[in-house]
Amino acid sequence: MIHSYSLELDGVAPSRVRVRQEQEGHRHRFVIRLPEGLVTAGLRVHLQIKLDARVLRWRNFDYKWVNADQVRMAGSWSPKILELEGDWRMVAGETHGTWYYDPRQAQELTWILADPLQQPRLHYDANDDPLLSTCSPARNEWVCTFLFTRSAVPEFSRSRIPFSAILNISDHCDFDSPVLLERQRRFLRRLGLNITKGVFLFHHSKRPWNVSMERQADLLRDWAKDGHELCYHSLSQSTRASRSEWNDDFDRFVTESGSWTTWIDHGFQPYNLSRIPAAAPELVDWARGMRRAGVRLLWNYLDAGQSGPGRINQLNPRHFSLSAYRKTLMQQFSQSGVFEFLRSYNLFFCGVRAQKRYQQLAAWLRKKAWRQSWRIWPRLLVGSFRLLAQLLRVVFFGSGRLRLPEWQKMTPILFEVGLGGQRFWLFQTVEVHDFAATFSQDNLNLLMGEAGVCLAHTYLADTDRRKSGRLFADNKGHVMPGAKAALERLSLAVAEGKIWMPTLQELWQQAELLAGLRFVLDERGQVVALGSDGGELPPIRYV
């Protein structure tokens, strides 16, 4: 069935890679091994196989058969199944990595085992400029098994509710006051929704009313009693005055913590993952401290994009393509829509220089800087003309419509990585500011119809009046009608079993289950599923 194979490598010499082939009947297996010291950030290992027959159909991320006339990908959260000429079906024996197919080579398939875009993260350099970075793979050996059969084949459900959509909310606590914290909890309890709630461990804030575990532990423990997951949102709201104070915070966190498994970076605190380069010596001590504190799950500080009409499913690359934002703007053209589009374009599709120019111009416009000094006028005019040029080029002339953010090309969602010699799981999110649009009936239908995944990065307590789809109208906690109706729709879908809404900790447990899943051929030549060490299986069905 497999005619030949080759390895595409970057970051390691071919002579240091060991490949073992095993073929038995309709099973073809490759075992690829690197010395542990050579598994570094930036490593690329792609196994390319040439088949004896053409690919006809592909089992898509939405659990539907699709044709093979365009580029197809299947990551670790999607079934790896395809149909070949001669009524054969090929199934991956393992769930790791990404299958990649290009119809221009109809008899070829690439199994991406390690790639910078498969385990991305954001890193801020010494100038506080955001740079797309990566992590080391979590392993130095990959087993890649190809199974061939003419019988029906099994596919796994990502969700604990068989083949349903998945939605998680990880809420950042930047704007939480005691009043709004309690309003959120009671509102979510009434709806029967559980979320992952970010918490500042220590009270050090530019806002005296900010909530922290240090001062409002009782209020936060009520969240845990309601079934929510509490997680670290760094350790404090604002920056400390000296390095020794940072170190004291981190040492207290390491020695006194242990019950929370999830960490979400906040701000520019030096103990954030986003502040530590991939090859930095201090990454080793940082990773040991995190493991000692019980942390296993980290935000990669990246959003697949900003949610909106038709933009919700992280498994579907088209949801966060440039054309998706353009479509929203053209359907609802307005001044605020133009600025929202330009923000998303500069944030997700442009380089650091363009991002900084946009952020500076936006700050000037918000502060009405032209009233303060005539010297700002030339730069305001130049920046405005640049934005106008972007708008004309992208919106009206359709430039780059199918572009994707680099970090979204392989649709990473929750993935295992190596950091400082330790293993962690990283998760990627969707930025959500407009609850009314994000959880509209159309969007929920789209997410459910594709059995999609959305890890929503939210600010429930943000009362910015420019955000019409926010949850609270004011600091007293009056709920906005649009957001209320949207979250009630979500609550109904969850209650009906159409959407599984786990905490991040629960989703991580499911990811561990899927990572241990194996498929083998039995004595009858049929593909069957096996759990890790003969243990639990996710929901399985045959297609």
mmCIF file of C-alpha atoms in Angstrom, residues 9 35 80-82 92 123 134 136 143 195 207 246 254 271 290 298 304 369 412 415 429 472 483 511:
data_model
loop_
_atom_site.group_PDB
_atom_site.id
_atom_site.type_symbol
_atom_site.label_atom_id
_atom_site.label_comp_id
_atom_site.label_asym_id
_atom_site.label_seq_id
_atom_site.Cartn_x
_atom_site.Cartn_y
_atom_site.Cartn_z
ATOM 1 C CA LEU A 9 14.048 17.547 8.400
ATOM 2 C CA PRO A 35 18.679 11.704 20.507
ATOM 3 C CA LYS A 80 -6.993 10.664 10.429
ATOM 4 C CA ILE A 81 -8.949 8.633 7.890
ATOM 5 C CA LEU A 82 -8.970 8.668 4.090
ATOM 6 C CA ALA A 92 -3.679 6.341 11.440
ATOM 7 C CA HIS A 123 7.247 35.699 23.107
ATOM 8 C CA THR A 134 7.706 27.929 19.310
ATOM 9 C CA SER A 136 10.250 21.898 21.727
ATOM 10 C CA VAL A 143 5.458 5.838 16.152
ATOM 11 C CA ILE A 195 -15.970 28.246 33.299
ATOM 12 C CA ARG A 207 -6.833 49.535 40.653
ATOM 13 C CA TRP A 246 9.045 39.595 41.515
ATOM 14 C CA VAL A 254 5.948 27.790 44.065
ATOM 15 C CA TYR A 271 7.918 35.141 35.373
ATOM 16 C CA MET A 290 5.801 25.580 37.613
ATOM 17 C CA LEU A 298 -0.449 27.095 29.974
ATOM 18 C CA ALA A 304 -6.698 32.151 16.601
ATOM 19 C CA ALA A 369 -4.071 64.015 20.750
ATOM 20 C CA PRO A 412 -3.475 24.028 17.191
ATOM 21 C CA PHE A 415 -1.071 20.446 22.495
ATOM 22 C CA THR A 429 -7.872 30.658 22.283
ATOM 23 C CA PHE A 472 -22.327 44.242 31.990
ATOM 24 C CA ALA A 483 -25.293 39.243 26.033
ATOM 25 C CA ALA A 511 -6.678 15.545 25.646
#
